mmCIF file of C-alpha atoms in Angstrom:
data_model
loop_
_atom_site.group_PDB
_atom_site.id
_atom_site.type_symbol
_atom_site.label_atom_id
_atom_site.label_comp_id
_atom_site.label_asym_id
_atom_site.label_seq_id
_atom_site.Cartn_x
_atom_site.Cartn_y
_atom_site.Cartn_z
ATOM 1 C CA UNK A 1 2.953 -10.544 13.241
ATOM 2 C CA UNK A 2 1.035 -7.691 13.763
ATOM 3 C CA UNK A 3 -1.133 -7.361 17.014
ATOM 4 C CA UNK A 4 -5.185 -8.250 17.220
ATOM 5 C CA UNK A 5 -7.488 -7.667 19.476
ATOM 6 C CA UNK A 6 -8.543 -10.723 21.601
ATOM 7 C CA UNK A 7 -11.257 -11.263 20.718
ATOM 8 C CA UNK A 8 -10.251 -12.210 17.237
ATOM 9 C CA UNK A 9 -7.623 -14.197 18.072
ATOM 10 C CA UNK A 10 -9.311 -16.745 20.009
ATOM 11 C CA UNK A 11 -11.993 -16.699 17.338
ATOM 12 C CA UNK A 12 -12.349 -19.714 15.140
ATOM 13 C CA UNK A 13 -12.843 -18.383 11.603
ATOM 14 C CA UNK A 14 -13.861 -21.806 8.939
ATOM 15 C CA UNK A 15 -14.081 -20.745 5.233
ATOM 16 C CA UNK A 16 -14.512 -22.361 2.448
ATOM 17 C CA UNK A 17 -11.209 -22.226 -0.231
ATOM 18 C CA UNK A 18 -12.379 -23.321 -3.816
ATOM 19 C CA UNK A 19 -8.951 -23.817 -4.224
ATOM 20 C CA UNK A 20 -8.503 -26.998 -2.259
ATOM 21 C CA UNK A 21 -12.123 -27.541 -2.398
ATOM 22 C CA UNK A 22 -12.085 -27.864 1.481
ATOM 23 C CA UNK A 23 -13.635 -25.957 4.671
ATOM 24 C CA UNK A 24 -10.818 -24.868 6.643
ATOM 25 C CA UNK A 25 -9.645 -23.247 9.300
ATOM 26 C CA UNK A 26 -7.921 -19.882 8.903
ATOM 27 C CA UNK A 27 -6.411 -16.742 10.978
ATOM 28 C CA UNK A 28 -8.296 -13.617 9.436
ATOM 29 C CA UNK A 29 -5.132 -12.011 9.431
ATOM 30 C CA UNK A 30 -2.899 -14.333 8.048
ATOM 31 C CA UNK A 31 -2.017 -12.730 4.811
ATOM 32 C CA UNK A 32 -0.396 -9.710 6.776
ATOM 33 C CA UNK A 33 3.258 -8.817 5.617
ATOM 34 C CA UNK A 34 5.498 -8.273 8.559
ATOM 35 C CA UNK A 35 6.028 -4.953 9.489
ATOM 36 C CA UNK A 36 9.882 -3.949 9.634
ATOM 37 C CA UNK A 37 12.082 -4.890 12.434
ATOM 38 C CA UNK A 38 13.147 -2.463 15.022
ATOM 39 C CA UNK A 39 15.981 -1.434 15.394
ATOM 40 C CA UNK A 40 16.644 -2.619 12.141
ATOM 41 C CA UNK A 41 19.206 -5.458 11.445
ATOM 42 C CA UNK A 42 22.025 -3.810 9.843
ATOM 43 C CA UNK A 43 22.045 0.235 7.449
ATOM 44 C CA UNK A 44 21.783 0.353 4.055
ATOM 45 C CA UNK A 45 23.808 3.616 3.559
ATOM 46 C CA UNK A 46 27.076 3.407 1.564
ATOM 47 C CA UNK A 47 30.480 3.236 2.840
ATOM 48 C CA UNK A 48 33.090 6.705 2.119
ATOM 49 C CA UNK A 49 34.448 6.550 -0.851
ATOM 50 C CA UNK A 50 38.119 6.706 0.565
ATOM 51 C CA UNK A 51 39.200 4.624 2.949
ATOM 52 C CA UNK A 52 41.024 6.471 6.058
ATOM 53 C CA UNK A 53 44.544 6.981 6.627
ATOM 54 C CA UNK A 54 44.900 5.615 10.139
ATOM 55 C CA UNK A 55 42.972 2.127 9.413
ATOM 56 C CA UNK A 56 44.557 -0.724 9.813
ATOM 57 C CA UNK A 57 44.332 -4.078 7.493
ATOM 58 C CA UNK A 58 42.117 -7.146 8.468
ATOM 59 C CA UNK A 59 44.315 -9.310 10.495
ATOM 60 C CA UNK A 60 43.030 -12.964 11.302
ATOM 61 C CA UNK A 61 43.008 -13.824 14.991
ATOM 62 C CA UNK A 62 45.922 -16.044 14.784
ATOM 63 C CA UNK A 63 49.900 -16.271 15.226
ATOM 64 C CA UNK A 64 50.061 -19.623 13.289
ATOM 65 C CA UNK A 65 51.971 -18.851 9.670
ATOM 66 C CA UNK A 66 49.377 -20.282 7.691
ATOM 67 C CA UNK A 67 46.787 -17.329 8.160
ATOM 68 C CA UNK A 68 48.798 -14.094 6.387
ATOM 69 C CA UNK A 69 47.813 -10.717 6.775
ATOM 70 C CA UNK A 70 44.623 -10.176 4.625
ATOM 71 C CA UNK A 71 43.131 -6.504 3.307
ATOM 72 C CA UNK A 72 40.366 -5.148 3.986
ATOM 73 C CA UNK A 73 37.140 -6.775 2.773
ATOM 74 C CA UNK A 74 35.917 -4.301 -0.536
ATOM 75 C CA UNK A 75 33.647 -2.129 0.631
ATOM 76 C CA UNK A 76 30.605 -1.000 -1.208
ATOM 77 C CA UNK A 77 32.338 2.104 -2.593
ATOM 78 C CA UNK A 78 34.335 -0.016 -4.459
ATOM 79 C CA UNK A 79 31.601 -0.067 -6.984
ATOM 80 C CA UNK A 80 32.067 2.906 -8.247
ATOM 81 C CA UNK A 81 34.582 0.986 -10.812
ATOM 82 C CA UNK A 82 32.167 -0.417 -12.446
ATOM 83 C CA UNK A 83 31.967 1.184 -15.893
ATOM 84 C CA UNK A 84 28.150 2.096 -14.941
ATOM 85 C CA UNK A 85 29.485 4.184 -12.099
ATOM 86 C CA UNK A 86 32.626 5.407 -13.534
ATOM 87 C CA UNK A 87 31.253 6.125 -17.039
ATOM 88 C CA UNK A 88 27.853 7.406 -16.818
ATOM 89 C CA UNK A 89 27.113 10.516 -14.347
ATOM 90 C CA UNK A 90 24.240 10.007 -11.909
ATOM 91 C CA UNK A 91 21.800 12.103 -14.041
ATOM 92 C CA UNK A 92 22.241 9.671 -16.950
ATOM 93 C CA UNK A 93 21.782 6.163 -13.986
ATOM 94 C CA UNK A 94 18.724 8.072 -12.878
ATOM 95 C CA UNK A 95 17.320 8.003 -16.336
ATOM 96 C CA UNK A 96 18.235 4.244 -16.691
ATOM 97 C CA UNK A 97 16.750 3.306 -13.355
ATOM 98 C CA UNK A 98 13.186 5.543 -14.279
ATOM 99 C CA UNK A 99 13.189 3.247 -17.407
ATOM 100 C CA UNK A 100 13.229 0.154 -15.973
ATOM 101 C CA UNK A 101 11.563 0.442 -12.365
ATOM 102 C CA UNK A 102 8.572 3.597 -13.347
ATOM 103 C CA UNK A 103 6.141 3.650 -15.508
ATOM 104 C CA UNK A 104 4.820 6.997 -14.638
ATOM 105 C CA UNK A 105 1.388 7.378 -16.898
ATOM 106 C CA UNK A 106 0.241 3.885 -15.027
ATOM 107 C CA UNK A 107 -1.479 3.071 -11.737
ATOM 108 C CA UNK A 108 -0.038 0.314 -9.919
ATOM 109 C CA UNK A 109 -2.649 -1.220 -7.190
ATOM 110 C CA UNK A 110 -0.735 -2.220 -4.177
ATOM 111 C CA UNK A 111 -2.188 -5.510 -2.615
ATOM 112 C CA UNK A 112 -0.559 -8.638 -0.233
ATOM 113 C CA UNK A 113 -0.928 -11.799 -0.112
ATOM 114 C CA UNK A 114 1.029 -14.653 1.401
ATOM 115 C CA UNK A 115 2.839 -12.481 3.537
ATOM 116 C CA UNK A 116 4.291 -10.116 0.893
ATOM 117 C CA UNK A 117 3.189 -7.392 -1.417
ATOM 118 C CA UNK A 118 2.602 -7.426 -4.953
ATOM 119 C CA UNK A 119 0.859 -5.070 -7.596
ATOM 120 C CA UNK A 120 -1.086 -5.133 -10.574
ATOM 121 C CA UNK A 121 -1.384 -2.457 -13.389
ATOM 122 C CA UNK A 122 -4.483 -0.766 -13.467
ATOM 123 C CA UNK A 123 -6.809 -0.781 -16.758
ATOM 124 C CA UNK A 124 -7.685 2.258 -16.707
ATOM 125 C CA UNK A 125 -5.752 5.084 -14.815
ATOM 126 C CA UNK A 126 -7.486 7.608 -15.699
ATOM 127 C CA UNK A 127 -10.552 6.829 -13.286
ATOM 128 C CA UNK A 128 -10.968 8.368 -9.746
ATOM 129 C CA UNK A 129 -12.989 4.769 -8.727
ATOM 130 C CA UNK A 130 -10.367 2.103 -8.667
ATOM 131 C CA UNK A 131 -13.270 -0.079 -6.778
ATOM 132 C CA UNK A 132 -13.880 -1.785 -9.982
ATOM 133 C CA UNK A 133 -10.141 -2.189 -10.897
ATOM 134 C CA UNK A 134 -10.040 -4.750 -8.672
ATOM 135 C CA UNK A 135 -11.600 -7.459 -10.741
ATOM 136 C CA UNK A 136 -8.684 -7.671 -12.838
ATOM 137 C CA UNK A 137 -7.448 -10.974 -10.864
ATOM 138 C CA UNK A 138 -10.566 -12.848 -11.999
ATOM 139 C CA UNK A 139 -9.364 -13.047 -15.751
ATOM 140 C CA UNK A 140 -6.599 -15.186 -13.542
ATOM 141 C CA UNK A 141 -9.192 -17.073 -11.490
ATOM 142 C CA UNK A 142 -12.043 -17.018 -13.323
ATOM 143 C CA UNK A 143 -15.323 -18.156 -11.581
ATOM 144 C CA UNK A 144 -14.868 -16.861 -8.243
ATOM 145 C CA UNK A 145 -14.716 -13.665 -6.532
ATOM 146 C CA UNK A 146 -10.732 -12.509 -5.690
ATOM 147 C CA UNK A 147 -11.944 -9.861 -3.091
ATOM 148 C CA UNK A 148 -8.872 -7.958 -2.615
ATOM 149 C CA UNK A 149 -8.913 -6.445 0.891
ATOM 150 C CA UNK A 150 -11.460 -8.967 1.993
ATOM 151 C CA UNK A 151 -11.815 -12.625 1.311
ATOM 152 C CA UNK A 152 -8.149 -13.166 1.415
ATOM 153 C CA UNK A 153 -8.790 -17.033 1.682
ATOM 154 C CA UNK A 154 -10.797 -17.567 -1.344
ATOM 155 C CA UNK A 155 -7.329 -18.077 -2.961
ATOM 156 C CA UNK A 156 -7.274 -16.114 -6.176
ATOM 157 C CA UNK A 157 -4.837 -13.678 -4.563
ATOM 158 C CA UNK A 158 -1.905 -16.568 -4.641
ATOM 159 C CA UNK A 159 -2.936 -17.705 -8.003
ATOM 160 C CA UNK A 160 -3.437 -14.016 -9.383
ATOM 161 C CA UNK A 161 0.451 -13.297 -9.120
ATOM 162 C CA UNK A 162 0.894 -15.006 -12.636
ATOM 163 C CA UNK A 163 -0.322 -11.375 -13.182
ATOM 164 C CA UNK A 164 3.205 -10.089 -11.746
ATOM 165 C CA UNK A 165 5.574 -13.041 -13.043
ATOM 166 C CA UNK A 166 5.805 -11.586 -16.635
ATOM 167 C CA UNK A 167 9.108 -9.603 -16.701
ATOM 168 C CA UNK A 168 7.467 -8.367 -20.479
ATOM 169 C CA UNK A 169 4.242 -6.918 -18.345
ATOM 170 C CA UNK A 170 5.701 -5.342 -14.990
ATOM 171 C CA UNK A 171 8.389 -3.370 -14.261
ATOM 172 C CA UNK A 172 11.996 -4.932 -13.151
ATOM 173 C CA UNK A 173 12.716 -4.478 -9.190
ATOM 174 C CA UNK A 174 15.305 -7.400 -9.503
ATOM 175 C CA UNK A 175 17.358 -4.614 -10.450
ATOM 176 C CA UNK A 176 17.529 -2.874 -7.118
ATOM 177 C CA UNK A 177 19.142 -6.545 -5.856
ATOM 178 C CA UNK A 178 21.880 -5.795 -8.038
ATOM 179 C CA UNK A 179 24.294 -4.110 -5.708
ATOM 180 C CA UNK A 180 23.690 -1.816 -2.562
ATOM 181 C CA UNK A 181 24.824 1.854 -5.002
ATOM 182 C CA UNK A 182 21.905 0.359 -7.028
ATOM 183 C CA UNK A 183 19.827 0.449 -4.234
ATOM 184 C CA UNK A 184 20.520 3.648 -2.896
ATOM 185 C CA UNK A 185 20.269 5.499 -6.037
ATOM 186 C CA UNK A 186 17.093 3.426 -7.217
ATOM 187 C CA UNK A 187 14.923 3.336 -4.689
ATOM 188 C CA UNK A 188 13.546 6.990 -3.684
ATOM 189 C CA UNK A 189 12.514 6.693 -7.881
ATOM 190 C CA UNK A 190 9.943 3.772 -7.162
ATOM 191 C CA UNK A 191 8.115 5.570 -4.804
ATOM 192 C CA UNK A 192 8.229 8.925 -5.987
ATOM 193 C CA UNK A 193 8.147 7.751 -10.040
ATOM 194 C CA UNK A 194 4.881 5.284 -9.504
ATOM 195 C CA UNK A 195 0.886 6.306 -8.923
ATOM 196 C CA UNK A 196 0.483 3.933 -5.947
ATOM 197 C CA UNK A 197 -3.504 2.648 -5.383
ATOM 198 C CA UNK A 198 -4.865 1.115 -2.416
ATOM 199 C CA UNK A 199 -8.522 -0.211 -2.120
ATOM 200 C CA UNK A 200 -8.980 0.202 1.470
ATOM 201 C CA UNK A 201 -7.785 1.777 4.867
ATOM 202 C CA UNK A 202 -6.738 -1.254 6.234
ATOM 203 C CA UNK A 203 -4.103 -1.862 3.268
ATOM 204 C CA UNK A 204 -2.406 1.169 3.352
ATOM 205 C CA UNK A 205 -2.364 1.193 7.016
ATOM 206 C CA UNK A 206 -0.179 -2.660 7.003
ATOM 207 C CA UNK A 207 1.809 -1.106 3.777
ATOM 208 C CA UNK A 208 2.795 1.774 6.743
ATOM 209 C CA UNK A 209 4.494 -0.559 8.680
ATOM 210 C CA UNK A 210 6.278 -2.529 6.128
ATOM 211 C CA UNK A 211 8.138 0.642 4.473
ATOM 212 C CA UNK A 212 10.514 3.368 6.028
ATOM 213 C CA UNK A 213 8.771 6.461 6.933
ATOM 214 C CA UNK A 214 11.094 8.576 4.402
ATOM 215 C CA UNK A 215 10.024 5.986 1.683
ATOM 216 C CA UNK A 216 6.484 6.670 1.994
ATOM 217 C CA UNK A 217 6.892 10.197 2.225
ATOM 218 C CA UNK A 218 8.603 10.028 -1.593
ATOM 219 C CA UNK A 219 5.230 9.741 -3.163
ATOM 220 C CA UNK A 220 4.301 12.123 -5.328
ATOM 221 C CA UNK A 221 0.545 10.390 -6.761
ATOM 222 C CA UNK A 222 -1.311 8.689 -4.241
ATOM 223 C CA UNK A 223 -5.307 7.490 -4.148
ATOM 224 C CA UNK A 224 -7.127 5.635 -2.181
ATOM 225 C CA UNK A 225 -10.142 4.254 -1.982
ATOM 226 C CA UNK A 226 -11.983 4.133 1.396
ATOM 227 C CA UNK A 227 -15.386 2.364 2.689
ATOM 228 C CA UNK A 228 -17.176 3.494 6.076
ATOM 229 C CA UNK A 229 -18.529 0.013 7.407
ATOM 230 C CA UNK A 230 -21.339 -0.236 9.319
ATOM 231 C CA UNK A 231 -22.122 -3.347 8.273
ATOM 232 C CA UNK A 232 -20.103 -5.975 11.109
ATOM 233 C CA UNK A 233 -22.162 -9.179 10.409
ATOM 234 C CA UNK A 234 -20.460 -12.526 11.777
ATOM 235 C CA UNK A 235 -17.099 -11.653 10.350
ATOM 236 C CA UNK A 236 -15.880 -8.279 11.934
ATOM 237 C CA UNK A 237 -12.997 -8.296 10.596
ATOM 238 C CA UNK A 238 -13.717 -7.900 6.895
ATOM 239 C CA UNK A 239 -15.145 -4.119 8.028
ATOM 240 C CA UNK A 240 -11.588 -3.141 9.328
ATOM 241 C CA UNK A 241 -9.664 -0.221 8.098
ATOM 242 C CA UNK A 242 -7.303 -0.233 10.861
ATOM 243 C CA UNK A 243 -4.707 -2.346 12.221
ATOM 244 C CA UNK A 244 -6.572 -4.170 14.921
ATOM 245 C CA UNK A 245 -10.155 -3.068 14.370
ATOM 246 C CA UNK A 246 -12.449 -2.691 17.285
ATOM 247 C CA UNK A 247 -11.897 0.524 18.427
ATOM 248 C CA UNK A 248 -9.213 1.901 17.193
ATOM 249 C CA UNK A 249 -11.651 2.276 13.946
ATOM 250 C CA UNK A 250 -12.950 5.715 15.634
ATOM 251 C CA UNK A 251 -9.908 7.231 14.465
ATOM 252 C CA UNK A 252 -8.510 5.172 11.530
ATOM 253 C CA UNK A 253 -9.577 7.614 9.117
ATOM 254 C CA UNK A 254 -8.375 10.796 11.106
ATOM 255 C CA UNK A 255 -5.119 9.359 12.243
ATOM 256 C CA UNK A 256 -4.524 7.994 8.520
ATOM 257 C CA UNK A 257 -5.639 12.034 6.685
ATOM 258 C CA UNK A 258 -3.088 13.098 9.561
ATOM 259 C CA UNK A 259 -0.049 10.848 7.986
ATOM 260 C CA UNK A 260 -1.098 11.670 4.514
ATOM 261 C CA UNK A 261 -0.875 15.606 5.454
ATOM 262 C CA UNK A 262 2.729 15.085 6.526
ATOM 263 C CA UNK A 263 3.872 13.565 3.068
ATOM 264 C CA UNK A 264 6.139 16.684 1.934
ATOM 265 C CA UNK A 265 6.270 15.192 -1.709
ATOM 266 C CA UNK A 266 2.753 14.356 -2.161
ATOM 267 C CA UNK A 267 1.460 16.227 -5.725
ATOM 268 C CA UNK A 268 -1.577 14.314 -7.044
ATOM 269 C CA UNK A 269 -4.198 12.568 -4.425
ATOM 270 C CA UNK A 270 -7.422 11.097 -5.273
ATOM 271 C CA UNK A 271 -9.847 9.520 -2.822
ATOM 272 C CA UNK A 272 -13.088 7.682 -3.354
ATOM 273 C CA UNK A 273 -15.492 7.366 -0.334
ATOM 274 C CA UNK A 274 -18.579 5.070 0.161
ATOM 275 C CA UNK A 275 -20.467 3.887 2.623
ATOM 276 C CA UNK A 276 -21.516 -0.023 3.139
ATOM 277 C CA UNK A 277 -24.607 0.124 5.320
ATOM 278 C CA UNK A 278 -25.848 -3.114 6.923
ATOM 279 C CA UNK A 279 -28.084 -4.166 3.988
ATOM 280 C CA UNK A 280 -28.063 -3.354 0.534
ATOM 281 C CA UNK A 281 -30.097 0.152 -0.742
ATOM 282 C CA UNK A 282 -32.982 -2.325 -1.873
ATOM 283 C CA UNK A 283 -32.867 -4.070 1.333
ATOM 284 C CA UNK A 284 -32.864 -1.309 3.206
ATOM 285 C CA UNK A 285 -36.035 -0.052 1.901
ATOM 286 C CA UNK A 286 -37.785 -2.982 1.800
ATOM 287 C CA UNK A 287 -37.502 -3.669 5.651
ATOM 288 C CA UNK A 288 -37.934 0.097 6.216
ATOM 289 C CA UNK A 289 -34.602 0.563 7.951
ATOM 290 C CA UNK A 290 -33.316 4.226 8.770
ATOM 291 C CA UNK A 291 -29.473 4.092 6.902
ATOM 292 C CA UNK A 292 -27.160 4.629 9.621
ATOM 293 C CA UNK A 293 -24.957 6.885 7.538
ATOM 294 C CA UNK A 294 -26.487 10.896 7.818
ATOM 295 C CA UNK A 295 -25.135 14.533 7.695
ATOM 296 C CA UNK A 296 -22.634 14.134 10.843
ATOM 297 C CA UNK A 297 -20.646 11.534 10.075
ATOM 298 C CA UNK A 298 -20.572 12.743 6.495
ATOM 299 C CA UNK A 299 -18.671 15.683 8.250
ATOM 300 C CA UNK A 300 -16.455 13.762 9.763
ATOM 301 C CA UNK A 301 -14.760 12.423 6.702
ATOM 302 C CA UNK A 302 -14.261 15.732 4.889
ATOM 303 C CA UNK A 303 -13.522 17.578 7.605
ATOM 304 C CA UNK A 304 -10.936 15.159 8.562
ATOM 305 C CA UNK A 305 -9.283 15.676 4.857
ATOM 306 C CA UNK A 306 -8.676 19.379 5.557
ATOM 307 C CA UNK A 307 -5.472 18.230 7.189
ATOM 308 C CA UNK A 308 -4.205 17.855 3.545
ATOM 309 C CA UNK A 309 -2.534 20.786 2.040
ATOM 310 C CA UNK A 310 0.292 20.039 -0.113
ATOM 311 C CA UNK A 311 -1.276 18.287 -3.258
ATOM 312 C CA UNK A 312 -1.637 20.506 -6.360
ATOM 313 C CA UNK A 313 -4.556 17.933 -7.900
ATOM 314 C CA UNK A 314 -6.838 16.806 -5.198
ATOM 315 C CA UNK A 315 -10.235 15.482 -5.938
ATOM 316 C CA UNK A 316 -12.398 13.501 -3.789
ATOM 317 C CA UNK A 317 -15.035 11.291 -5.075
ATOM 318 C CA UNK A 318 -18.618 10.711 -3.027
ATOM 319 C CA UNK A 319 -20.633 7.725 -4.318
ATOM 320 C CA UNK A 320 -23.282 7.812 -1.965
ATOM 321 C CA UNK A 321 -26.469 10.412 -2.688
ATOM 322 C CA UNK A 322 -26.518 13.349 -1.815
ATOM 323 C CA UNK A 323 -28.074 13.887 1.797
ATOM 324 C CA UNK A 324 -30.527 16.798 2.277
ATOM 325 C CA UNK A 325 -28.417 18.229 5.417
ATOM 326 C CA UNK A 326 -25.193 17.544 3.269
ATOM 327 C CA UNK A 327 -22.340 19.982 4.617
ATOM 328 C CA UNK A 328 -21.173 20.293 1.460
ATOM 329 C CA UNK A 329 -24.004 22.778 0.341
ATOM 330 C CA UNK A 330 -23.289 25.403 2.823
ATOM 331 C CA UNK A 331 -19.299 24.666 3.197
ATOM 332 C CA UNK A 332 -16.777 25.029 0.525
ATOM 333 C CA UNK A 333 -13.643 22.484 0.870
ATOM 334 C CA UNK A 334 -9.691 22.975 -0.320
ATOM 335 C CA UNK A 335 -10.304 20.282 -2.622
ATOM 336 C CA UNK A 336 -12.791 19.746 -5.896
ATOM 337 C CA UNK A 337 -15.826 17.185 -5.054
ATOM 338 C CA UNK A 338 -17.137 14.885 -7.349
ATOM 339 C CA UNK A 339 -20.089 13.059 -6.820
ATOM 340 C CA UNK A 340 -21.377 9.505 -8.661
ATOM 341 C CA UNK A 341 -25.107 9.835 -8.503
ATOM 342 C CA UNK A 342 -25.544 5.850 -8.093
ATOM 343 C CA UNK A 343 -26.411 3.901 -4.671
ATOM 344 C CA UNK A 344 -23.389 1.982 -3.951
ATOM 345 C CA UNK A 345 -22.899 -1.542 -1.746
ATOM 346 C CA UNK A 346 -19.526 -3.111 -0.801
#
């Protein structure tokens, strides 16, 4: 469970679920996958292949006759008899395990819901703006609004992982329950084989906790897309890109450029920026209200993606306007800028 501020705990939050029909009561946070255990329960690493000289055989606590002397339970070396292991070298395994868990010219968009992760393939993964990817759960639950990253409780998200039950459609990771050498020899291709997409701070901030730091760092094609809220309205929460929200929000998107920087692997990174002000552009100028979003703060966000150094391709989409006291008219930036000339409202 991971930690809130206080505030939103005690907090009563009612929504409406069209998919009980009912108003209910609901944590905001519920959805959040469990972040891994420390120290972890037991290693995953794999046995020596030989078994020592000096060990001794399993003997069972007992003098009675009936229990005899037993061997050694098998470790997981012993799998190496397996015809896959004894037959095929490792170069050949790595090819069959990039055919069945990567598909490497698709973008996978990482979301949760009920307490676990899931994915979807993205239409088109070719675009830099994966905020309209995200409508591809509605052809599941037509009619309503899935809001990944948002309005968890509108219930599409449970419903929408019809989308990941076809074993035809989506790639095979019952494979890497096969047998711990499976694992182990499997899993670094997942992360580093797949274009992983997240569609706000917040969800690659819980995805953080729930993988091993060396996993993470095995992507090679990241992108992200990232939303500066200023809107807070009556549900706070919906505007978080951290963890807890509140203020720890002053430096999610500093503290998150800073992990990013320190992914040795990391080839390919794309990230979309917008800005959600507290009323829509029309609104905005109808009530004559000064946006909140200016020159400064649009300095703060590049700035902070400096810390990124190692990807060959980095681009960085802006979908607001461009401001008149814009920095990026007198500064130049380690990474190509692309800008979508439209006013955009999350």
């Amino acid at each position: 469970m991971l930690h809130r501020d206080r505030a939103v705990q005690k907090r009563e939050i009612h929504c409406y679920c069209p998919k009980n029909g009912q108003t209910e009561q609901c944590d905001p946070f519920h959805d959040d996958p469990r972040a891994l255990p420390f120290p972890r329960p037991r290693q995953l690493s794999i046995y020596p292949a030989t078994i020592p000289r000096d060990h001794k055989p399993f003997v069972w606590p007992s003098k009675s006759r009936l229990f005899r002397r037993l061997p050694m339970p098998k470790p997981a070396s012993d799998q190496i008899q397996s015809p896959f292991f004894s037959r095929l070298p490792l170069e050949l395994r790595r090819l069959c395990y990039v055919r069945v868990l990567c598909e490497p010219e698709r973008t996978f968009h990482i979301y949760h819901c009920d307490g676990k992760y899931s994915y979807t393939r993205c239409r088109e993964p070719e675009e830099l703006d994966h905020h309209e990817c995200w409508a591809t759960l509605q052809d599941v639950f037509p009619g309503y609004f899935s809001g990944i990253g948002s309005y968890d409780c509108f219930g599409a998200l449970t419903d929408a992982q019809i989308n990941t039950s076809d074993f035809k459609r989506n790639i095979n990771l019952n494979m890497l329950l096969a047998c711990r050498r499976v694992y182990v020899e499997a899993v670094d291709l997942l992360y580093s084989e797949n274009a992983f997409s997240f569609n706000s701070g917040r969800r690659l901030n819980v995805f953080l906790t729930t993988v091993l730091s060396h996993r993470f760092d095995a992507i090679r094609r990241l992108s992200i897309n990232w939303t500066r809220h200023f809107w807070k309205g009556e549900y706070p929460f919906l505007a978080c890109n951290s963890l807890r929200g509140g203020s720890d929000e002053i430096h999610a998107w500093d503290t998150l450029c800073s992990r990013i920087a320190k992914m040795p692997y990391l080839r390919h990174f794309c990230c979309a920026l917008r800005v959600a002000e507290v009323l829509p552009p029309h609104a905005m100028q109808y009530y004559n209200l000064r946006p909140q979003f200016n020159g400064e703060r649009e300095k703060e966000l590049l700035d902070a993606l400096k810390q990124i150094s190692r990807p060959e391709h980095f681009e960085v989409l802006i979908t607001w306007e461009q401001l008149p006291n814009s920095i990026t008219k007198i500064e130049e930036f380690p990474f190509t800028i692309l800008w979508m000339n439209k006013a955009t409202f999350v």
